[in-house]
Amino acid sequence: MSEAAGEDRSKLLQPDDISKIERVFNLRQVNTSEGHLIFGPQERNGIRQSEAAIPLDVASEIVEAIDRGAERLEEYEGWIDPQRGYVEFEVRQQGLSALRSSTIEKFTFDIHPCTHEHASDPPFIYDEERNHFSTVIRVSANDGSTCIEISPNSPLCLPLLPLDVEGRGRPRTQTTLKIYLSGSTEKTDLVRRSRELANSFLFELNVRHRCSYSLRPRVENRSQRRHGTAIEYTVRFPKTPIADNIAALFSIPSDFAMRGNHTLFYLSYYQILEHYMPAVHKRETVRKVRRLLRSLDFDEEKDSSVLKILNSVERSHGASEGEQLRNLVQECVPENRLEEFLSLDHGGHFGKNGPISGVPAINSKSGESLASQVAKRVYMLRNRIVHAKDDARYAESKVLLPLSREALRLQPDIELVRLLAIEVIVDNR
Ligand SMILES: [Zn+2]
């Protein structure tokens, strides 16, 4: 795009148009430079996010789309355009696919005449600026009413990057999955049908062609990264003995290769708790029995005295995993550590309207001990992740899938279970 064209476009963009873009991307415009709108870096919870530059011609196309009712998808990164019956999903690709530019000519595509305007045709499109071939995969229904395409993004899904050091827009494309229906489609119907088509297509690409793509879940507040524990600035010679299995479990959430796998992080810390449950439970049972034996009114000749011990042991024997967890938290985690953690600003995460459904909120004024509330939440969340079908009490709660929108918002819960794991390890060393 020449600069002159850029300036022409800038005259077309009214302040009202710019605020539409600010709203849809949750950005704030700072200036216009070299044919781009520049949106300022945002400071969220102390984390500086990069600025974004949007070419003016792309900005105009986005405004036009917004004006005809297009909006960003709620669950995934991408756009929905009901008036055109069009949905575009950003996708991630794992590994080398058989459908790459060097081998794509071996493939044929099930294409029929259609009424859509496709920007490119299979098997690939050449990008002059980057001297790069991008593959284009497209199939269409027999009657031409519906097309599914994987190809470089349209303006709506342009990656938002800062300008380079010379103030130029970076060459930017990403792969998107596009669904074209036969025309204007009601929004919820369009979301449903495009999801169904995307699911089927990605499944078959994986199974039939070993070509693995996944839809990118939408991440809203990636800044919800609060540390549950303060950082210590003195590095010392280590004093904490750690068993191999605990060391391995504890390192998983910090492993770069695992990044983004929030449900796995949660379960790794949870498994550490699980490891200590039987020992702590036994310890607690022994303590209770010993207390009974030492009580002044204990009389080994009296059945009622012996029964007290029997009851205590039986209760302990029948304790569920949830009860054992509560016991563990009560025994090993100081109440003030929980108070301290929960007094941090977690953006309402642990409150009644928090982003994770099917788990109890934590309320320091409820009268129930924090240890008990925390244990209930941690256990219910664990059940949602592993989907404990055998436990009738949780049959209704829906499974929490890796990479779902909820999973991506787990960070404060991961920090909480990490805090519990650390305290339990320290208490049992
Ligand atoms: Zn088509």
PDB file of N, CA and C in Angstrom, residues 174-265:
ATOM      1  N   GLN A 174      -1.338 -14.689   9.363  1.00  0.00           N
ATOM      2  CA  GLN A 174      -1.467 -15.896  10.151  1.00  0.00           C
ATOM      3  C   GLN A 174      -2.495 -16.760   9.436  1.00  0.00           C
ATOM      4  N   THR A 175      -2.517 -18.017   9.784  1.00  0.00           N
ATOM      5  CA  THR A 175      -3.447 -18.919   9.124  1.00  0.00           C
ATOM      6  C   THR A 175      -4.792 -18.849   9.830  1.00  0.00           C
ATOM      7  N   THR A 176      -5.841 -18.792   9.036  1.00  0.00           N
ATOM      8  CA  THR A 176      -7.177 -18.818   9.644  1.00  0.00           C
ATOM      9  C   THR A 176      -8.052 -19.846   8.917  1.00  0.00           C
ATOM     10  N   LEU A 177      -9.054 -20.301   9.642  1.00  0.00           N
ATOM     11  CA  LEU A 177     -10.044 -21.221   9.079  1.00  0.00           C
ATOM     12  C   LEU A 177     -11.297 -20.401   8.799  1.00  0.00           C
ATOM     13  N   LYS A 178     -11.743 -20.445   7.560  1.00  0.00           N
ATOM     14  CA  LYS A 178     -12.880 -19.610   7.168  1.00  0.00           C
ATOM     15  C   LYS A 178     -14.062 -20.492   6.781  1.00  0.00           C
ATOM     16  N   ILE A 179     -15.213 -20.119   7.274  1.00  0.00           N
ATOM     17  CA  ILE A 179     -16.438 -20.845   6.924  1.00  0.00           C
ATOM     18  C   ILE A 179     -17.326 -19.884   6.138  1.00  0.00           C
ATOM     19  N   TYR A 180     -17.724 -20.280   4.935  1.00  0.00           N
ATOM     20  CA  TYR A 180     -18.612 -19.464   4.110  1.00  0.00           C
ATOM     21  C   TYR A 180     -19.934 -20.204   3.962  1.00  0.00           C
ATOM     22  N   LEU A 181     -21.013 -19.612   4.464  1.00  0.00           N
ATOM     23  CA  LEU A 181     -22.329 -20.208   4.230  1.00  0.00           C
ATOM     24  C   LEU A 181     -22.980 -19.479   3.057  1.00  0.00           C
ATOM     25  N   SER A 182     -24.218 -19.859   2.724  1.00  0.00           N
ATOM     26  CA  SER A 182     -24.789 -19.353   1.471  1.00  0.00           C
ATOM     27  C   SER A 182     -25.334 -17.922   1.563  1.00  0.00           C
ATOM     28  N   GLY A 183     -25.195 -17.288   2.693  1.00  0.00           N
ATOM     29  CA  GLY A 183     -25.662 -15.901   2.790  1.00  0.00           C
ATOM     30  C   GLY A 183     -26.010 -15.582   4.225  1.00  0.00           C
ATOM     31  N   SER A 184     -26.695 -14.450   4.399  1.00  0.00           N
ATOM     32  CA  SER A 184     -27.031 -13.951   5.733  1.00  0.00           C
ATOM     33  C   SER A 184     -27.584 -15.069   6.628  1.00  0.00           C
ATOM     34  N   THR A 185     -27.006 -15.196   7.808  1.00  0.00           N
ATOM     35  CA  THR A 185     -27.382 -16.280   8.723  1.00  0.00           C
ATOM     36  C   THR A 185     -27.506 -15.717  10.126  1.00  0.00           C
ATOM     37  N   GLU A 186     -28.533 -16.126  10.820  1.00  0.00           N
ATOM     38  CA  GLU A 186     -28.741 -15.628  12.182  1.00  0.00           C
ATOM     39  C   GLU A 186     -27.537 -16.013  13.056  1.00  0.00           C
ATOM     40  N   LYS A 187     -27.166 -15.121  13.973  1.00  0.00           N
ATOM     41  CA  LYS A 187     -25.881 -15.234  14.664  1.00  0.00           C
ATOM     42  C   LYS A 187     -25.667 -16.557  15.419  1.00  0.00           C
ATOM     43  N   THR A 188     -26.630 -16.947  16.275  1.00  0.00           N
ATOM     44  CA  THR A 188     -26.386 -18.163  17.068  1.00  0.00           C
ATOM     45  C   THR A 188     -26.336 -19.401  16.170  1.00  0.00           C
ATOM     46  N   ASP A 189     -27.166 -19.369  15.108  1.00  0.00           N
ATOM     47  CA  ASP A 189     -27.168 -20.466  14.149  1.00  0.00           C
ATOM     48  C   ASP A 189     -25.812 -20.538  13.438  1.00  0.00           C
ATOM     49  N   LEU A 190     -25.293 -19.360  13.082  1.00  0.00           N
ATOM     50  CA  LEU A 190     -24.015 -19.282  12.377  1.00  0.00           C
ATOM     51  C   LEU A 190     -22.879 -19.788  13.267  1.00  0.00           C
ATOM     52  N   VAL A 191     -22.907 -19.392  14.551  1.00  0.00           N
ATOM     53  CA  VAL A 191     -21.866 -19.852  15.478  1.00  0.00           C
ATOM     54  C   VAL A 191     -21.914 -21.381  15.567  1.00  0.00           C
ATOM     55  N   ARG A 192     -23.127 -21.908  15.738  1.00  0.00           N
ATOM     56  CA  ARG A 192     -23.263 -23.353  15.903  1.00  0.00           C
ATOM     57  C   ARG A 192     -22.794 -24.103  14.656  1.00  0.00           C
ATOM     58  N   ARG A 193     -23.303 -23.682  13.491  1.00  0.00           N
ATOM     59  CA  ARG A 193     -22.950 -24.405  12.264  1.00  0.00           C
ATOM     60  C   ARG A 193     -21.469 -24.294  11.941  1.00  0.00           C
ATOM     61  N   SER A 194     -20.889 -23.113  12.190  1.00  0.00           N
ATOM     62  CA  SER A 194     -19.468 -22.974  11.854  1.00  0.00           C
ATOM     63  C   SER A 194     -18.608 -23.823  12.792  1.00  0.00           C
ATOM     64  N   ARG A 195     -19.029 -23.914  14.061  1.00  0.00           N
ATOM     65  CA  ARG A 195     -18.289 -24.788  14.987  1.00  0.00           C
ATOM     66  C   ARG A 195     -18.359 -26.252  14.542  1.00  0.00           C
ATOM     67  N   GLU A 196     -19.568 -26.673  14.143  1.00  0.00           N
ATOM     68  CA  GLU A 196     -19.735 -28.065  13.698  1.00  0.00           C
ATOM     69  C   GLU A 196     -18.854 -28.365  12.484  1.00  0.00           C
ATOM     70  N   LEU A 197     -18.883 -27.431  11.517  1.00  0.00           N
ATOM     71  CA  LEU A 197     -18.086 -27.646  10.304  1.00  0.00           C
ATOM     72  C   LEU A 197     -16.596 -27.629  10.624  1.00  0.00           C
ATOM     73  N   ALA A 198     -16.189 -26.691  11.483  1.00  0.00           N
ATOM     74  CA  ALA A 198     -14.765 -26.594  11.844  1.00  0.00           C
ATOM     75  C   ALA A 198     -14.327 -27.873  12.561  1.00  0.00           C
ATOM     76  N   ASN A 199     -15.140 -28.329  13.517  1.00  0.00           N
ATOM     77  CA  ASN A 199     -14.794 -29.554  14.247  1.00  0.00           C
ATOM     78  C   ASN A 199     -14.619 -30.738  13.305  1.00  0.00           C
ATOM     79  N   SER A 200     -15.588 -30.935  12.399  1.00  0.00           N
ATOM     80  CA  SER A 200     -15.516 -32.080  11.488  1.00  0.00           C
ATOM     81  C   SER A 200     -14.309 -31.977  10.572  1.00  0.00           C
ATOM     82  N   PHE A 201     -14.095 -30.773  10.053  1.00  0.00           N
ATOM     83  CA  PHE A 201     -13.017 -30.601   9.082  1.00  0.00           C
ATOM     84  C   PHE A 201     -11.657 -30.816   9.747  1.00  0.00           C
ATOM     85  N   LEU A 202     -11.456 -30.218  10.918  1.00  0.00           N
ATOM     86  CA  LEU A 202     -10.166 -30.356  11.594  1.00  0.00           C
ATOM     87  C   LEU A 202      -9.934 -31.798  12.037  1.00  0.00           C
ATOM     88  N   PHE A 203     -11.006 -32.456  12.436  1.00  0.00           N
ATOM     89  CA  PHE A 203     -10.880 -33.868  12.815  1.00  0.00           C
ATOM     90  C   PHE A 203     -10.417 -34.697  11.610  1.00  0.00           C
ATOM     91  N   GLU A 204     -11.072 -34.506  10.470  1.00  0.00           N
ATOM     92  CA  GLU A 204     -10.712 -35.306   9.292  1.00  0.00           C
ATOM     93  C   GLU A 204      -9.327 -34.958   8.757  1.00  0.00           C
ATOM     94  N   LEU A 205      -8.955 -33.678   8.824  1.00  0.00           N
ATOM     95  CA  LEU A 205      -7.600 -33.307   8.383  1.00  0.00           C
ATOM     96  C   LEU A 205      -6.567 -34.048   9.228  1.00  0.00           C
ATOM     97  N   ASN A 206      -6.852 -34.146  10.517  1.00  0.00           N
ATOM     98  CA  ASN A 206      -5.929 -34.820  11.430  1.00  0.00           C
ATOM     99  C   ASN A 206      -5.887 -36.321  11.145  1.00  0.00           C
ATOM    100  N   VAL A 207      -7.079 -36.923  11.028  1.00  0.00           N
ATOM    101  CA  VAL A 207      -7.156 -38.378  10.875  1.00  0.00           C
ATOM    102  C   VAL A 207      -6.695 -38.838   9.490  1.00  0.00           C
ATOM    103  N   ARG A 208      -7.167 -38.142   8.462  1.00  0.00           N
ATOM    104  CA  ARG A 208      -6.896 -38.609   7.096  1.00  0.00           C
ATOM    105  C   ARG A 208      -5.570 -38.116   6.536  1.00  0.00           C
ATOM    106  N   HIS A 209      -5.116 -36.939   7.019  1.00  0.00           N
ATOM    107  CA  HIS A 209      -3.923 -36.338   6.407  1.00  0.00           C
ATOM    108  C   HIS A 209      -2.816 -36.019   7.408  1.00  0.00           C
ATOM    109  N   ARG A 210      -2.988 -36.397   8.668  1.00  0.00           N
ATOM    110  CA  ARG A 210      -1.980 -36.097   9.707  1.00  0.00           C
ATOM    111  C   ARG A 210      -1.644 -34.614   9.718  1.00  0.00           C
ATOM    112  N   CYS A 211      -2.669 -33.827   9.657  1.00  0.00           N
ATOM    113  CA  CYS A 211      -2.477 -32.396   9.554  1.00  0.00           C
ATOM    114  C   CYS A 211      -3.259 -31.795  10.722  1.00  0.00           C
ATOM    115  N   SER A 212      -2.523 -31.302  11.718  1.00  0.00           N
ATOM    116  CA  SER A 212      -3.228 -31.008  12.952  1.00  0.00           C
ATOM    117  C   SER A 212      -3.331 -29.516  13.243  1.00  0.00           C
ATOM    118  N   TYR A 213      -4.543 -29.031  13.168  1.00  0.00           N
ATOM    119  CA  TYR A 213      -4.844 -27.636  13.484  1.00  0.00           C
ATOM    120  C   TYR A 213      -5.804 -27.619  14.670  1.00  0.00           C
ATOM    121  N   SER A 214      -5.731 -26.549  15.476  1.00  0.00           N
ATOM    122  CA  SER A 214      -6.773 -26.376  16.496  1.00  0.00           C
ATOM    123  C   SER A 214      -7.193 -24.915  16.536  1.00  0.00           C
ATOM    124  N   LEU A 215      -8.445 -24.689  16.938  1.00  0.00           N
ATOM    125  CA  LEU A 215      -8.951 -23.321  17.052  1.00  0.00           C
ATOM    126  C   LEU A 215      -8.279 -22.652  18.250  1.00  0.00           C
ATOM    127  N   ARG A 216      -8.000 -21.376  18.122  1.00  0.00           N
ATOM    128  CA  ARG A 216      -7.359 -20.679  19.251  1.00  0.00           C
ATOM    129  C   ARG A 216      -8.389 -20.091  20.186  1.00  0.00           C
ATOM    130  N   PRO A 217      -8.408 -20.554  21.446  1.00  0.00           N
ATOM    131  CA  PRO A 217      -9.363 -19.983  22.387  1.00  0.00           C
ATOM    132  C   PRO A 217      -9.052 -18.514  22.622  1.00  0.00           C
ATOM    133  N   ARG A 218     -10.088 -17.745  22.915  1.00  0.00           N
ATOM    134  CA  ARG A 218      -9.873 -16.313  23.125  1.00  0.00           C
ATOM    135  C   ARG A 218      -9.410 -16.063  24.547  1.00  0.00           C
ATOM    136  N   VAL A 219      -8.318 -15.363  24.674  1.00  0.00           N
ATOM    137  CA  VAL A 219      -7.777 -15.049  25.991  1.00  0.00           C
ATOM    138  C   VAL A 219      -8.051 -13.582  26.256  1.00  0.00           C
ATOM    139  N   GLU A 220      -8.778 -13.284  27.298  1.00  0.00           N
ATOM    140  CA  GLU A 220      -9.123 -11.899  27.558  1.00  0.00           C
ATOM    141  C   GLU A 220      -8.064 -11.206  28.393  1.00  0.00           C
ATOM    142  N   ASN A 221      -7.966 -11.614  29.638  1.00  0.00           N
ATOM    143  CA  ASN A 221      -7.112 -10.905  30.568  1.00  0.00           C
ATOM    144  C   ASN A 221      -5.863 -11.717  30.840  1.00  0.00           C
ATOM    145  N   ARG A 222      -4.922 -11.694  29.909  1.00  0.00           N
ATOM    146  CA  ARG A 222      -3.782 -12.573  30.106  1.00  0.00           C
ATOM    147  C   ARG A 222      -2.894 -12.071  31.233  1.00  0.00           C
ATOM    148  N   SER A 223      -3.299 -10.953  31.837  1.00  0.00           N
ATOM    149  CA  SER A 223      -2.460 -10.367  32.875  1.00  0.00           C
ATOM    150  C   SER A 223      -2.828 -10.860  34.270  1.00  0.00           C
ATOM    151  N   GLN A 224      -3.799 -11.782  34.350  1.00  0.00           N
ATOM    152  CA  GLN A 224      -4.184 -12.246  35.684  1.00  0.00           C
ATOM    153  C   GLN A 224      -3.133 -13.178  36.260  1.00  0.00           C
ATOM    154  N   ARG A 225      -1.932 -12.684  36.349  1.00  0.00           N
ATOM    155  CA  ARG A 225      -0.838 -13.508  36.834  1.00  0.00           C
ATOM    156  C   ARG A 225      -0.378 -12.936  38.151  1.00  0.00           C
ATOM    157  N   ARG A 226      -1.074 -13.297  39.184  1.00  0.00           N
ATOM    158  CA  ARG A 226      -0.656 -12.832  40.500  1.00  0.00           C
ATOM    159  C   ARG A 226       0.154 -13.918  41.140  1.00  0.00           C
ATOM    160  N   HIS A 227       1.197 -13.526  41.787  1.00  0.00           N
ATOM    161  CA  HIS A 227       1.968 -14.524  42.502  1.00  0.00           C
ATOM    162  C   HIS A 227       1.371 -14.700  43.887  1.00  0.00           C
ATOM    163  N   GLY A 228       1.184 -15.952  44.276  1.00  0.00           N
ATOM    164  CA  GLY A 228       0.607 -16.229  45.588  1.00  0.00           C
ATOM    165  C   GLY A 228       1.615 -15.979  46.686  1.00  0.00           C
ATOM    166  N   THR A 229       2.897 -16.057  46.326  1.00  0.00           N
ATOM    167  CA  THR A 229       3.917 -15.866  47.339  1.00  0.00           C
ATOM    168  C   THR A 229       4.869 -14.788  46.860  1.00  0.00           C
ATOM    169  N   ALA A 230       5.354 -13.982  47.781  1.00  0.00           N
ATOM    170  CA  ALA A 230       6.270 -12.906  47.416  1.00  0.00           C
ATOM    171  C   ALA A 230       7.600 -13.510  46.971  1.00  0.00           C
ATOM    172  N   ILE A 231       8.319 -12.785  46.123  1.00  0.00           N
ATOM    173  CA  ILE A 231       9.626 -13.277  45.676  1.00  0.00           C
ATOM    174  C   ILE A 231      10.674 -12.923  46.723  1.00  0.00           C
ATOM    175  N   GLU A 232      11.496 -13.906  47.074  1.00  0.00           N
ATOM    176  CA  GLU A 232      12.567 -13.729  48.067  1.00  0.00           C
ATOM    177  C   GLU A 232      13.826 -13.294  47.319  1.00  0.00           C
ATOM    178  N   TYR A 233      14.538 -12.318  47.843  1.00  0.00           N
ATOM    179  CA  TYR A 233      15.705 -11.812  47.114  1.00  0.00           C
ATOM    180  C   TYR A 233      17.043 -12.339  47.621  1.00  0.00           C
ATOM    181  N   THR A 234      17.019 -13.238  48.587  1.00  0.00           N
ATOM    182  CA  THR A 234      18.279 -13.848  49.023  1.00  0.00           C
ATOM    183  C   THR A 234      18.316 -15.289  48.531  1.00  0.00           C
ATOM    184  N   VAL A 235      19.340 -15.619  47.747  1.00  0.00           N
ATOM    185  CA  VAL A 235      19.473 -16.993  47.250  1.00  0.00           C
ATOM    186  C   VAL A 235      20.325 -17.771  48.248  1.00  0.00           C
ATOM    187  N   ARG A 236      19.806 -18.869  48.767  1.00  0.00           N
ATOM    188  CA  ARG A 236      20.534 -19.569  49.820  1.00  0.00           C
ATOM    189  C   ARG A 236      20.922 -20.978  49.397  1.00  0.00           C
ATOM    190  N   PHE A 237      21.830 -21.578  50.160  1.00  0.00           N
ATOM    191  CA  PHE A 237      22.150 -22.988  49.963  1.00  0.00           C
ATOM    192  C   PHE A 237      20.901 -23.774  50.379  1.00  0.00           C
ATOM    193  N   PRO A 238      20.453 -24.774  49.566  1.00  0.00           N
ATOM    194  CA  PRO A 238      19.127 -25.357  49.832  1.00  0.00           C
ATOM    195  C   PRO A 238      19.051 -26.177  51.116  1.00  0.00           C
ATOM    196  N   LYS A 239      17.883 -26.118  51.728  1.00  0.00           N
ATOM    197  CA  LYS A 239      17.654 -26.860  52.971  1.00  0.00           C
ATOM    198  C   LYS A 239      16.463 -27.799  52.879  1.00  0.00           C
ATOM    199  N   THR A 240      15.702 -27.689  51.773  1.00  0.00           N
ATOM    200  CA  THR A 240      14.464 -28.462  51.707  1.00  0.00           C
ATOM    201  C   THR A 240      14.680 -29.761  50.954  1.00  0.00           C
ATOM    202  N   PRO A 241      14.658 -30.895  51.627  1.00  0.00           N
ATOM    203  CA  PRO A 241      14.779 -32.156  50.892  1.00  0.00           C
ATOM    204  C   PRO A 241      13.507 -32.403  50.089  1.00  0.00           C
ATOM    205  N   ILE A 242      13.644 -32.839  48.857  1.00  0.00           N
ATOM    206  CA  ILE A 242      12.484 -33.086  47.991  1.00  0.00           C
ATOM    207  C   ILE A 242      12.642 -34.444  47.335  1.00  0.00           C
ATOM    208  N   ALA A 243      11.631 -35.284  47.476  1.00  0.00           N
ATOM    209  CA  ALA A 243      11.675 -36.611  46.842  1.00  0.00           C
ATOM    210  C   ALA A 243      11.579 -36.457  45.322  1.00  0.00           C
ATOM    211  N   ASP A 244      12.117 -37.432  44.590  1.00  0.00           N
ATOM    212  CA  ASP A 244      12.116 -37.380  43.123  1.00  0.00           C
ATOM    213  C   ASP A 244      10.738 -37.104  42.528  1.00  0.00           C
ATOM    214  N   ASN A 245       9.741 -37.878  42.984  1.00  0.00           N
ATOM    215  CA  ASN A 245       8.421 -37.732  42.354  1.00  0.00           C
ATOM    216  C   ASN A 245       7.813 -36.354  42.622  1.00  0.00           C
ATOM    217  N   ILE A 246       8.041 -35.820  43.838  1.00  0.00           N
ATOM    218  CA  ILE A 246       7.520 -34.491  44.146  1.00  0.00           C
ATOM    219  C   ILE A 246       8.257 -33.437  43.322  1.00  0.00           C
ATOM    220  N   ALA A 247       9.562 -33.600  43.195  1.00  0.00           N
ATOM    221  CA  ALA A 247      10.350 -32.659  42.393  1.00  0.00           C
ATOM    222  C   ALA A 247       9.845 -32.641  40.954  1.00  0.00           C
ATOM    223  N   ALA A 248       9.572 -33.834  40.413  1.00  0.00           N
ATOM    224  CA  ALA A 248       9.098 -33.915  39.025  1.00  0.00           C
ATOM    225  C   ALA A 248       7.728 -33.246  38.881  1.00  0.00           C
ATOM    226  N   LEU A 249       6.835 -33.527  39.820  1.00  0.00           N
ATOM    227  CA  LEU A 249       5.499 -32.927  39.748  1.00  0.00           C
ATOM    228  C   LEU A 249       5.573 -31.410  39.874  1.00  0.00           C
ATOM    229  N   PHE A 250       6.419 -30.952  40.790  1.00  0.00           N
ATOM    230  CA  PHE A 250       6.474 -29.510  41.031  1.00  0.00           C
ATOM    231  C   PHE A 250       7.061 -28.754  39.843  1.00  0.00           C
ATOM    232  N   SER A 251       7.916 -29.435  39.070  1.00  0.00           N
ATOM    233  CA  SER A 251       8.569 -28.719  37.962  1.00  0.00           C
ATOM    234  C   SER A 251       7.704 -28.634  36.706  1.00  0.00           C
ATOM    235  N   ILE A 252       6.668 -29.456  36.624  1.00  0.00           N
ATOM    236  CA  ILE A 252       5.860 -29.484  35.391  1.00  0.00           C
ATOM    237  C   ILE A 252       5.274 -28.113  35.025  1.00  0.00           C
ATOM    238  N   PRO A 253       4.638 -27.416  35.982  1.00  0.00           N
ATOM    239  CA  PRO A 253       4.045 -26.137  35.590  1.00  0.00           C
ATOM    240  C   PRO A 253       5.066 -25.083  35.167  1.00  0.00           C
ATOM    241  N   SER A 254       6.339 -25.272  35.508  1.00  0.00           N
ATOM    242  CA  SER A 254       7.344 -24.277  35.105  1.00  0.00           C
ATOM    243  C   SER A 254       8.028 -24.673  33.813  1.00  0.00           C
ATOM    244  N   ASP A 255       7.684 -25.845  33.282  1.00  0.00           N
ATOM    245  CA  ASP A 255       8.348 -26.344  32.086  1.00  0.00           C
ATOM    246  C   ASP A 255       7.854 -25.586  30.859  1.00  0.00           C
ATOM    247  N   PHE A 256       8.781 -25.008  30.158  1.00  0.00           N
ATOM    248  CA  PHE A 256       8.417 -24.178  29.010  1.00  0.00           C
ATOM    249  C   PHE A 256       7.617 -24.967  27.977  1.00  0.00           C
ATOM    250  N   ALA A 257       8.026 -26.237  27.787  1.00  0.00           N
ATOM    251  CA  ALA A 257       7.363 -27.048  26.769  1.00  0.00           C
ATOM    252  C   ALA A 257       5.883 -27.262  27.086  1.00  0.00           C
ATOM    253  N   MET A 258       5.527 -27.088  28.347  1.00  0.00           N
ATOM    254  CA  MET A 258       4.146 -27.341  28.767  1.00  0.00           C
ATOM    255  C   MET A 258       3.311 -26.059  28.758  1.00  0.00           C
ATOM    256  N   ARG A 259       3.892 -24.977  28.331  1.00  0.00           N
ATOM    257  CA  ARG A 259       3.227 -23.696  28.574  1.00  0.00           C
ATOM    258  C   ARG A 259       1.800 -23.700  28.043  1.00  0.00           C
ATOM    259  N   GLY A 260       0.972 -23.072  28.816  1.00  0.00           N
ATOM    260  CA  GLY A 260      -0.412 -22.946  28.404  1.00  0.00           C
ATOM    261  C   GLY A 260      -1.291 -24.118  28.798  1.00  0.00           C
ATOM    262  N   ASN A 261      -0.690 -25.184  29.310  1.00  0.00           N
ATOM    263  CA  ASN A 261      -1.506 -26.346  29.655  1.00  0.00           C
ATOM    264  C   ASN A 261      -2.000 -26.227  31.105  1.00  0.00           C
ATOM    265  N   HIS A 262      -2.938 -25.332  31.311  1.00  0.00           N
ATOM    266  CA  HIS A 262      -3.323 -24.949  32.672  1.00  0.00           C
ATOM    267  C   HIS A 262      -3.930 -26.078  33.490  1.00  0.00           C
ATOM    268  N   THR A 263      -4.737 -26.924  32.844  1.00  0.00           N
ATOM    269  CA  THR A 263      -5.358 -27.999  33.626  1.00  0.00           C
ATOM    270  C   THR A 263      -4.287 -28.986  34.097  1.00  0.00           C
ATOM    271  N   LEU A 264      -3.266 -29.193  33.269  1.00  0.00           N
ATOM    272  CA  LEU A 264      -2.170 -30.076  33.676  1.00  0.00           C
ATOM    273  C   LEU A 264      -1.400 -29.468  34.860  1.00  0.00           C
ATOM    274  N   PHE A 265      -1.184 -28.154  34.819  1.00  0.00           N
ATOM    275  CA  PHE A 265      -0.502 -27.482  35.932  1.00  0.00           C
ATOM    276  C   PHE A 265      -1.282 -27.711  37.220  1.00  0.00           C
TER     277      PHE A 265
END
